[in-house]
Coordinates of C-alpha atoms in Angstrom, one line a residue:
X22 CA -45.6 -6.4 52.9
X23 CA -43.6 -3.3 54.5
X24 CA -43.9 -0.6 52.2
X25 CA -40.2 0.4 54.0
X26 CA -38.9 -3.1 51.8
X27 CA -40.0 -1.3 49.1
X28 CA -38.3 2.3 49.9
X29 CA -35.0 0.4 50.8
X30 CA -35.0 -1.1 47.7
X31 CA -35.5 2.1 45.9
X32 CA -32.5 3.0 48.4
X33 CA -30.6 0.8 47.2
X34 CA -31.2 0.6 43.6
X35 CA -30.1 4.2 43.4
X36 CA -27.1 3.7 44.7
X37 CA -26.4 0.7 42.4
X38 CA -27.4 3.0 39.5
X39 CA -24.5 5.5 40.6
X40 CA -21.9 2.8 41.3
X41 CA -23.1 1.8 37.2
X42 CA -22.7 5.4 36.1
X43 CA -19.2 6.4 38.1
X44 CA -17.4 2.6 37.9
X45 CA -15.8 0.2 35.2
X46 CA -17.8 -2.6 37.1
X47 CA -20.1 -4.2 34.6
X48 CA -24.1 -4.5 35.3
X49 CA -23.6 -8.3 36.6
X50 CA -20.7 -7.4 39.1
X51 CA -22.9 -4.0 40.2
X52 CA -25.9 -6.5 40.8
X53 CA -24.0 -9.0 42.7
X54 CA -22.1 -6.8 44.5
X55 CA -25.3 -5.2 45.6
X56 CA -27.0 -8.7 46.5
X57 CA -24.0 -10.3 48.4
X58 CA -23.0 -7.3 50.2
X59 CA -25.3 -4.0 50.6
X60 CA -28.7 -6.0 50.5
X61 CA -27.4 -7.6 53.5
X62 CA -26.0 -4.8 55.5
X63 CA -28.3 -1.7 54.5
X64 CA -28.4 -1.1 58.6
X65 CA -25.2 -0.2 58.5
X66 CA -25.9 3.2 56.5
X67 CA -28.3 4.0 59.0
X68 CA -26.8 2.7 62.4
X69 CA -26.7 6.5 63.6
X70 CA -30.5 7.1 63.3
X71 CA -32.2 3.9 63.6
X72 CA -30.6 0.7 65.4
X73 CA -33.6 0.1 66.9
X74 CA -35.0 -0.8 63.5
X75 CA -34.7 -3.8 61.5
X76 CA -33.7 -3.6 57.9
X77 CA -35.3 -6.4 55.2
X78 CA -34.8 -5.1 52.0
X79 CA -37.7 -6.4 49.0
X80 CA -34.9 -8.4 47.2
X81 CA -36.6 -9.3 44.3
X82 CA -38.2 -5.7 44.0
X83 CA -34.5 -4.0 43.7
X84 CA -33.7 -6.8 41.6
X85 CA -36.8 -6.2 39.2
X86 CA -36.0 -2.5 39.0
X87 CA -32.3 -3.0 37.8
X88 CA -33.1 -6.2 35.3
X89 CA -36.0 -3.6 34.1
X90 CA -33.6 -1.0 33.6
X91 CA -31.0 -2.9 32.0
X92 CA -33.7 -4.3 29.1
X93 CA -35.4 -0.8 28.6
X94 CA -32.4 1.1 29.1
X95 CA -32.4 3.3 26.0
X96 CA -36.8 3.7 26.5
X97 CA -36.3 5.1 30.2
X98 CA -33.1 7.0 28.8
X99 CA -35.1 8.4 26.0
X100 CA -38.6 9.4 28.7
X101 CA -36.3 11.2 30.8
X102 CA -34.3 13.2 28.0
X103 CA -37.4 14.3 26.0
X104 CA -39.0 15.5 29.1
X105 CA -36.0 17.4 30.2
X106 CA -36.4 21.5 29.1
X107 CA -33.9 22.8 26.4
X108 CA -31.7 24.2 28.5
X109 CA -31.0 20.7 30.5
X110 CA -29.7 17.5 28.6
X111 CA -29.1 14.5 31.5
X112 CA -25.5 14.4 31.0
X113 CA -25.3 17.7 33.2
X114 CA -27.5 16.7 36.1
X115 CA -25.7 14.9 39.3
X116 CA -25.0 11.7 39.0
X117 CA -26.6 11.1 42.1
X118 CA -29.8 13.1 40.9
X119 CA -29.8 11.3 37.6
X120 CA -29.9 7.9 39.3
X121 CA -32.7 9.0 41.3
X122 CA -34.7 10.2 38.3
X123 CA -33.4 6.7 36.3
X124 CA -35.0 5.0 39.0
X125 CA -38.1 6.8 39.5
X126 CA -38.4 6.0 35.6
X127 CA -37.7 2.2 35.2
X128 CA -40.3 1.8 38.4
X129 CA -42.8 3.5 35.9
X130 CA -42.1 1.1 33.4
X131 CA -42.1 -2.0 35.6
X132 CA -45.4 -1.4 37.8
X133 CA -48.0 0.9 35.1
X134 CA -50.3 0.2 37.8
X135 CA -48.4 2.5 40.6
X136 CA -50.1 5.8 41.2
X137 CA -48.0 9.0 40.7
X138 CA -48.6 9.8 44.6
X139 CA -46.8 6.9 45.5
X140 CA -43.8 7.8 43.5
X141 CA -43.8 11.6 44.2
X142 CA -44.0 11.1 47.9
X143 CA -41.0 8.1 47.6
X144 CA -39.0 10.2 45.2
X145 CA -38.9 13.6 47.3
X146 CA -38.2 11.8 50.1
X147 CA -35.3 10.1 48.5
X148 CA -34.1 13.2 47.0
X149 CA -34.4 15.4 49.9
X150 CA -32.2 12.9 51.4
X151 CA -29.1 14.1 49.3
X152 CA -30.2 17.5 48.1
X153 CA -32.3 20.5 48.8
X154 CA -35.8 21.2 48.4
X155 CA -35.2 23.0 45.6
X156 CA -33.8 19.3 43.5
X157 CA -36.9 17.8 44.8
X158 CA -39.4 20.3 43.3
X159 CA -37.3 19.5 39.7
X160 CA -37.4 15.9 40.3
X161 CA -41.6 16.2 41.1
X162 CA -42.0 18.1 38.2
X163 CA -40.2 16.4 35.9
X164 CA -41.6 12.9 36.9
X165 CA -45.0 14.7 36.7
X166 CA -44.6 15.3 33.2
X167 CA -43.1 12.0 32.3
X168 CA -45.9 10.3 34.2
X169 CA -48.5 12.1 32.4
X170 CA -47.2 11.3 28.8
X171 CA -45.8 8.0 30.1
X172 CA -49.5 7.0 31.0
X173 CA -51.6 7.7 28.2

């Protein structure tokens, strides 16, 4: 399979995590929402860049990541918060930035077995794609040390 499926579902399952954190919509609306609608038409947020490209989205991957999320909710919260340093608690990160790191987190949980390299490079990718360099090197480092502890 694409390993692209797998990036836009990390794509999109970021997204959906912000539209959880900044709406009254409730998980199930957010999901469906996200699997009637923006599943189908993730080309249109890239129609400047690459409509020579198609667009199939791993489906059951961004579904996996949000169910995942939504049962270990209060684990992932907790990983994130103890590895956070003193002077940081997650409720004054981005929203956008949290969602990344939320989702970088529950894809630890869900697949042990992926190697930090994979979600190090697909993580500063995604991050660089709304912030600066400098939020990518805190989003490396902080997944590094989650990782680490994470698998023990």
């Amino acid at each position: 399979m694409n390993h692209k499926n797998f990036s836009l579902a990390r794509y999109l399952a970021i997204q959906a995590f912000y539209q959880l954190k900044q709406s009254q919509l409730s998980f199930d609306e957010v999901l469906g929402q996200f699997n009637e609608w923006h599943i189908k038409n993730i080309s249109f947020d890239f129609n400047n860049s690459y409509d020579h490209l198609t667009f199939d989205v791993n489906k059951k991957y961004f579904n996996d990541i949000l169910i995942k999320y939504k049962n270990d909710k209060i684990m992932i919260n907790s990983l994130i918060d103890e590895n956070l340093i003193d002077t940081w608690k997650s409720d004054r990160l981005p929203k956008v930035l949290y969602s990344i790191i939320r989702v970088a987190v529950t894809e630890m949980v869900l697949n042990r077995k992926l190697s930090f390299a994979i979600i190090a490079s697909e993580y500063i990718i995604l991050t660089e794609t709304f912030f600066s360099k400098k939020e990518s090197s805190f989003v490396n480092a902080l997944l590094e040390n989650i990782y680490k502890k994470f698998s023990k």
